[in-house]
Structures are given as structure tokens and as C-alpha cells.
Amino acid sequence: MSEVDLTYDAFLGGLVHLWQPRTGYRAGVDPVLLAASIPAVSGQRVLELGCGVGAAILCLGARVEGLVLTGVEREAVYAGLAMRNGGSSLEVVEADLAALPLTVRERQFDHVLANPPYWRRLASVATGDTLREAALGEQTPLYLWVQTAAKRLAPKGMLHLIHRAERLPELLAALPRDMGSIEVLPIAAREGRGAERIILRARKSGRADFRLHTPLILHCGDLHIDGDQYTPKVRAALRAGAALDF
């Protein structure tokens, strides 16, 4: 992909810059919110499945220094851009999560995160863009994302996923029996509206009760108005790299 086909975009108020395809799938709010929700500490090992150009894992690395970061990406174009974006701070493995190489399977991680494709293609129409379709259209079953992520966790390690709210029952059903301390953060566009996204967190061998948190509201006001309408908590996560505690 030539330079003219790319853009160089700022995230976290300029703490992170990413090369992305000019057309097709481009990282937005969701991977940044996912990264903000992960309570990682320096020295921990982090794996992202389907890392794309590296938006989520590099935003996490910018917030928490000293993490050991690994991303797995199937699409060669995205994997190459993730390598370019992360440099020496991010190990990128070009592989399908359904067939992880031994170099990944022999390791365990303190945190595993993923932003799986949102759309089941039996119930929706595929896009005409190959790379966009790879990011948005579900080709690998959702349960396999969950189970692969759980297998890569160290004891007491944490799984973090962001997805559409209506897929929550599938996500919960896919969790292996040794995953507990499950928490769900609904994400709604505005006050009084239903959640469109959720962040799911679970811990290997966790024993705490299930927790359904108060929804995170993205925007102030009842109607869309041009300009930045993010609520203060969301703006701090998106623009300043603040943690999204829940």
C-alpha cells in the first residue's frame, strides 16, 4: 500500500499516531475505549487478537508504561501497518487466531483484549472493500475469539472484549467454566437510550459475583450537534489517555 493510500492520524490528543488506510476500515472510538478500560500495570504481558493497525494495544501502551505488547493480525496490510506504528514497542504476529503459531501458544498473558468483527454475514450484507470486510464481517465465529483469548491467559489473567450489546448472550455462553469475576459495562450514545455496545471483562479463576455496571454515556444532550459533545469521562479517555475505571 503506497503512502498516498494512507493517513497519519492522532489518537489520545496526539500521544499516539497511527498510519491507517485512507479508505476501508479505520480505527474509531471503540478500540480506544477498550484500551482505556484495561487495568494493566507496568511489567505485565498483553496480547491483542485481531489488532488491526494497533489502535487499542498502542493506546494502552501509551497510558501504561513498561508493558510487554503482542498483537496478532491475520490481514497482511494491517499487520504491516501495526508493525510500522508500534516499532520496537509492539511485537506483531501475522496469523489467524484460529491457527496461532507455537510462538504465541506457548506463552501466557496477564491481559488479552479483542474487538471482534461486529456483523454476522448471515444476517447482514458484506461490504465491497476486502480490508473493511475483514474488520467488520464475522468470518471466525465469536465463540472462537472468546475461547482462544481465554486459553492465552495466565492464572488470574483478565479478558477484555468490546462488542455490540445484542451479542452479549453469545459472549457469556462462550466463556469457559474457569472464567469468573465477570463484569459488563454497557455503552449508550446518550442518556435514556439503550446500550449499543458493551465492554466485557472476566478473570481466569475469578470468584467475584457478576457485576452489571451503570451505563457509560458517550455524548451530552439529547440531540446531535456538530462539534465535540463527549461527556467529560469519555473525553478524558479519548483525548487525554485517561483510564476508564469500572
Short mmCIF file of C-alpha atoms in Angstrom, two decimals:
data_model
loop_
_atom_site.label_atom_id
_atom_site.label_comp_id
_atom_site.label_asym_id
_atom_site.label_seq_id
_atom_site.Cartn_x
_atom_site.Cartn_y
_atom_site.Cartn_z
CA MET A 1 0.00 0.00 0.00
CA SER A 2 1.54 3.32 -1.10
CA GLU A 3 1.86 6.44 1.05
CA VAL A 4 -0.89 8.17 -0.91
CA ASP A 5 -3.30 5.45 0.22
CA LEU A 6 -2.56 6.11 3.90
CA THR A 7 -3.33 8.74 6.50
CA TYR A 8 -1.38 9.52 9.67
CA ASP A 9 -3.89 10.09 12.46
CA ALA A 10 -3.60 11.32 16.04
CA PHE A 11 -5.18 9.48 18.97
CA LEU A 12 -5.28 10.38 22.66
CA GLY A 13 -4.73 14.03 21.87
CA GLY A 14 -1.53 13.25 19.98
CA LEU A 15 0.01 10.75 22.40
CA VAL A 16 -0.38 8.10 19.71
CA HIS A 17 -0.12 8.46 15.92
CA LEU A 18 -1.21 5.69 13.55
CA TRP A 19 -0.81 5.03 9.86
CA GLN A 20 -4.16 3.79 8.52
CA PRO A 21 -5.67 3.03 5.11
CA ARG A 22 -7.31 6.13 3.68
CA THR A 23 -10.36 4.06 2.69
CA GLY A 24 -11.85 0.93 4.19
CA TYR A 25 -11.88 0.17 7.90
CA ARG A 26 -10.37 2.88 10.11
CA ALA A 27 -9.98 2.74 13.89
CA GLY A 28 -12.55 4.79 15.78
CA VAL A 29 -13.79 5.24 19.33
CA ASP A 30 -14.35 1.60 20.28
CA PRO A 31 -10.72 0.35 20.42
CA VAL A 32 -9.69 3.47 22.35
CA LEU A 33 -12.42 2.91 24.96
CA LEU A 34 -11.45 -0.75 25.22
CA ALA A 35 -7.82 0.22 25.85
CA ALA A 36 -8.87 2.77 28.47
CA SER A 37 -10.82 0.12 30.38
CA ILE A 38 -7.89 -2.27 30.95
CA PRO A 39 -6.36 -2.04 34.46
CA ALA A 40 -2.87 -3.05 33.39
CA VAL A 41 0.27 -2.22 35.37
CA SER A 42 3.87 -1.86 34.27
CA GLY A 43 5.65 -5.12 33.53
CA GLN A 44 2.55 -7.09 32.54
CA ARG A 45 2.21 -9.03 29.29
CA VAL A 46 -0.62 -8.01 26.96
CA LEU A 47 -1.97 -9.78 23.87
CA GLU A 48 -4.46 -8.36 21.38
CA LEU A 49 -6.23 -10.70 18.98
CA GLY A 50 -7.09 -9.02 15.69
CA CYS A 51 -5.02 -5.94 16.45
CA GLY A 52 -5.59 -4.22 13.09
CA VAL A 53 -3.20 -1.26 12.78
CA GLY A 54 -2.59 -1.38 16.55
CA ALA A 55 -5.05 1.25 17.80
CA ALA A 56 -6.18 -0.45 21.01
CA ILE A 57 -2.94 -2.02 22.16
CA LEU A 58 -0.82 1.06 21.36
CA CYS A 59 -3.26 3.36 23.17
CA LEU A 60 -2.96 1.06 26.18
CA GLY A 61 0.82 1.13 25.89
CA ALA A 62 0.80 4.93 25.78
CA ARG A 63 -1.22 5.06 29.02
CA VAL A 64 0.72 2.39 30.93
CA GLU A 65 4.49 2.37 30.51
CA GLY A 66 6.55 -0.80 30.64
CA LEU A 67 4.02 -3.26 29.19
CA VAL A 68 5.14 -6.16 27.00
CA LEU A 69 2.84 -5.86 23.98
CA THR A 70 1.97 -8.52 21.39
CA GLY A 71 -0.61 -8.23 18.62
CA VAL A 72 -1.97 -10.94 16.32
CA GLU A 73 -3.39 -9.86 12.95
CA ARG A 74 -4.47 -12.04 10.01
CA GLU A 75 -4.54 -9.39 7.27
CA ALA A 76 -1.05 -8.66 5.92
CA VAL A 77 -1.78 -4.97 5.21
CA TYR A 78 -2.97 -4.28 8.74
CA ALA A 79 -0.18 -6.36 10.27
CA GLY A 80 2.40 -4.37 8.32
CA LEU A 81 0.90 -1.06 9.45
CA ALA A 82 0.78 -2.28 13.07
CA MET A 83 4.50 -3.09 12.85
CA ARG A 84 5.17 0.37 11.46
CA ASN A 85 3.01 2.07 14.08
CA GLY A 86 4.35 0.14 17.04
CA GLY A 87 8.02 -0.07 16.13
CA SER A 88 10.07 -1.80 18.79
CA SER A 89 7.31 -1.40 21.40
CA LEU A 90 4.91 -3.87 19.72
CA GLU A 91 5.53 -7.44 18.57
CA VAL A 92 3.19 -8.19 15.67
CA VAL A 93 2.44 -11.78 14.66
CA GLU A 94 0.78 -12.21 11.28
CA ALA A 95 -1.53 -15.18 11.87
CA ASP A 96 -5.13 -16.34 12.06
CA LEU A 97 -6.34 -16.60 15.65
CA ALA A 98 -7.81 -19.99 14.74
CA ALA A 99 -4.28 -21.25 13.99
CA LEU A 100 -1.93 -19.39 16.30
CA PRO A 101 1.75 -20.25 15.89
CA LEU A 102 3.62 -22.01 18.66
CA THR A 103 5.47 -18.79 19.48
CA VAL A 104 2.16 -17.41 20.78
CA ARG A 105 0.56 -20.64 22.04
CA GLU A 106 3.49 -21.40 24.34
CA ARG A 107 3.07 -18.10 26.18
CA GLN A 108 0.62 -16.79 28.76
CA PHE A 109 -0.53 -13.20 29.16
CA ASP A 110 -1.82 -11.05 32.02
CA HIS A 111 -4.35 -9.34 29.74
CA VAL A 112 -5.91 -10.44 26.45
CA LEU A 113 -8.09 -7.98 24.55
CA ALA A 114 -10.10 -8.09 21.34
CA ASN A 115 -12.54 -6.03 19.29
CA PRO A 116 -14.03 -8.83 17.13
CA PRO A 117 -15.94 -8.04 13.91
CA TYR A 118 -19.45 -6.91 14.77
CA TRP A 119 -21.58 -8.21 11.90
CA ARG A 120 -22.78 -11.75 11.26
CA ARG A 121 -22.87 -12.06 7.49
CA LEU A 122 -25.81 -14.49 7.55
CA ALA A 123 -27.89 -11.54 8.77
CA SER A 124 -26.22 -8.59 7.02
CA VAL A 125 -24.69 -7.57 3.71
CA ALA A 126 -20.93 -7.73 3.13
CA THR A 127 -19.04 -4.59 2.16
CA GLY A 128 -17.32 -4.29 -1.20
CA ASP A 129 -13.96 -3.45 0.38
CA THR A 130 -11.82 -6.51 1.21
CA LEU A 131 -9.99 -4.97 4.16
CA ARG A 132 -13.09 -3.30 5.57
CA GLU A 133 -14.95 -6.60 5.33
CA ALA A 134 -12.14 -8.40 7.15
CA ALA A 135 -12.52 -5.96 10.06
CA LEU A 136 -16.32 -5.73 10.19
CA GLY A 137 -17.71 -9.00 8.85
CA GLU A 138 -17.58 -12.03 11.12
CA GLN A 139 -15.65 -14.83 9.45
CA THR A 140 -14.26 -16.51 12.57
CA PRO A 141 -17.11 -17.48 14.96
CA LEU A 142 -17.42 -15.27 18.02
CA TYR A 143 -17.12 -18.20 20.43
CA LEU A 144 -13.67 -18.96 18.97
CA TRP A 145 -12.47 -15.42 19.70
CA VAL A 146 -13.56 -15.83 23.32
CA GLN A 147 -12.15 -19.31 23.83
CA THR A 148 -8.84 -18.54 22.12
CA ALA A 149 -8.41 -15.43 24.26
CA ALA A 150 -9.19 -17.34 27.46
CA LYS A 151 -6.63 -20.04 26.65
CA ARG A 152 -3.85 -17.49 26.41
CA LEU A 153 -4.45 -16.07 29.87
CA ALA A 154 -2.11 -16.66 32.78
CA PRO A 155 -3.66 -17.62 36.13
CA LYS A 156 -5.73 -14.63 37.35
CA GLY A 157 -5.27 -13.02 33.92
CA MET A 158 -8.05 -10.85 32.53
CA LEU A 159 -10.02 -10.99 29.29
CA HIS A 160 -11.40 -7.76 27.78
CA LEU A 161 -13.80 -7.57 24.82
CA ILE A 162 -15.88 -4.83 23.21
CA HIS A 163 -18.85 -5.77 21.05
CA ARG A 164 -22.43 -4.98 20.15
CA ALA A 165 -24.84 -5.25 23.07
CA GLU A 166 -27.08 -7.83 21.39
CA ARG A 167 -24.15 -10.27 21.21
CA LEU A 168 -23.67 -10.29 25.00
CA PRO A 169 -25.56 -13.61 25.50
CA GLU A 170 -23.22 -15.30 22.99
CA LEU A 171 -20.15 -13.85 24.67
CA LEU A 172 -21.25 -15.04 28.11
CA ALA A 173 -22.15 -18.50 26.78
CA ALA A 174 -18.73 -18.81 25.13
CA LEU A 175 -16.75 -18.12 28.30
CA PRO A 176 -15.01 -21.27 29.58
CA ARG A 177 -16.03 -22.51 33.02
CA ASP A 178 -12.79 -21.34 34.60
CA MET A 179 -13.55 -17.68 33.72
CA GLY A 180 -15.22 -15.76 36.54
CA SER A 181 -15.48 -12.32 38.16
CA ILE A 182 -17.44 -11.26 35.09
CA GLU A 183 -18.22 -7.56 34.64
CA VAL A 184 -20.20 -5.82 31.91
CA LEU A 185 -20.11 -2.11 31.11
CA PRO A 186 -22.98 -1.05 28.80
CA ILE A 187 -22.19 1.88 26.49
CA ALA A 188 -25.04 4.16 25.39
CA ALA A 189 -24.90 7.10 23.00
CA ARG A 190 -26.98 9.39 25.24
CA GLU A 191 -28.96 9.43 28.48
CA GLY A 192 -32.18 7.48 28.21
CA ARG A 193 -31.07 5.42 25.22
CA GLY A 194 -30.38 1.71 25.15
CA ALA A 195 -26.84 0.40 25.12
CA GLU A 196 -25.41 -0.23 21.66
CA ARG A 197 -22.03 -1.56 22.81
CA ILE A 198 -20.72 -3.42 25.85
CA ILE A 199 -17.29 -4.00 27.32
CA LEU A 200 -16.98 -7.46 28.86
CA ARG A 201 -14.30 -8.25 31.41
CA ALA A 202 -13.61 -11.65 33.02
CA ARG A 203 -10.80 -13.12 35.12
CA LYS A 204 -9.29 -16.58 34.91
CA SER A 205 -10.24 -18.45 38.11
CA GLY A 206 -12.08 -15.34 39.31
CA ARG A 207 -14.65 -15.87 42.07
CA ALA A 208 -16.33 -12.48 42.46
CA ASP A 209 -20.05 -12.06 41.73
CA PHE A 210 -21.26 -10.96 38.32
CA ARG A 211 -21.47 -7.16 38.01
CA LEU A 212 -23.57 -5.16 35.56
CA HIS A 213 -22.33 -1.57 35.75
CA THR A 214 -24.16 1.70 35.22
CA PRO A 215 -24.05 2.55 31.50
CA LEU A 216 -21.26 4.72 30.18
CA ILE A 217 -22.84 7.67 28.35
CA LEU A 218 -20.87 8.87 25.35
CA HIS A 219 -22.48 12.20 24.48
CA CYS A 220 -24.01 15.15 26.34
CA GLY A 221 -27.50 16.35 25.47
CA ASP A 222 -30.44 14.75 23.71
CA LEU A 223 -29.62 15.59 20.08
CA HIS A 224 -26.56 15.57 17.85
CA ILE A 225 -24.92 18.95 17.34
CA ASP A 226 -21.76 19.45 15.30
CA GLY A 227 -18.66 19.51 17.47
CA ASP A 228 -17.24 17.52 20.37
CA GLN A 229 -20.17 16.52 22.58
CA TYR A 230 -18.43 13.79 24.56
CA THR A 231 -19.15 13.57 28.26
CA PRO A 232 -16.19 14.58 30.46
CA LYS A 233 -15.31 10.98 31.40
CA VAL A 234 -15.31 9.83 27.77
CA ARG A 235 -13.47 12.93 26.55
CA ALA A 236 -10.72 12.33 29.11
CA ALA A 237 -10.29 8.76 27.87
CA LEU A 238 -10.35 9.68 24.18
CA ARG A 239 -8.42 12.95 24.22
CA ALA A 240 -6.05 12.66 27.18
CA GLY A 241 -5.45 8.94 27.58
CA ALA A 242 -7.21 8.72 30.95
CA ALA A 243 -8.20 5.36 32.40
CA LEU A 244 -11.84 4.35 32.13
CA ASP A 245 -12.38 2.89 35.59
CA PHE A 246 -15.22 0.46 36.21
#
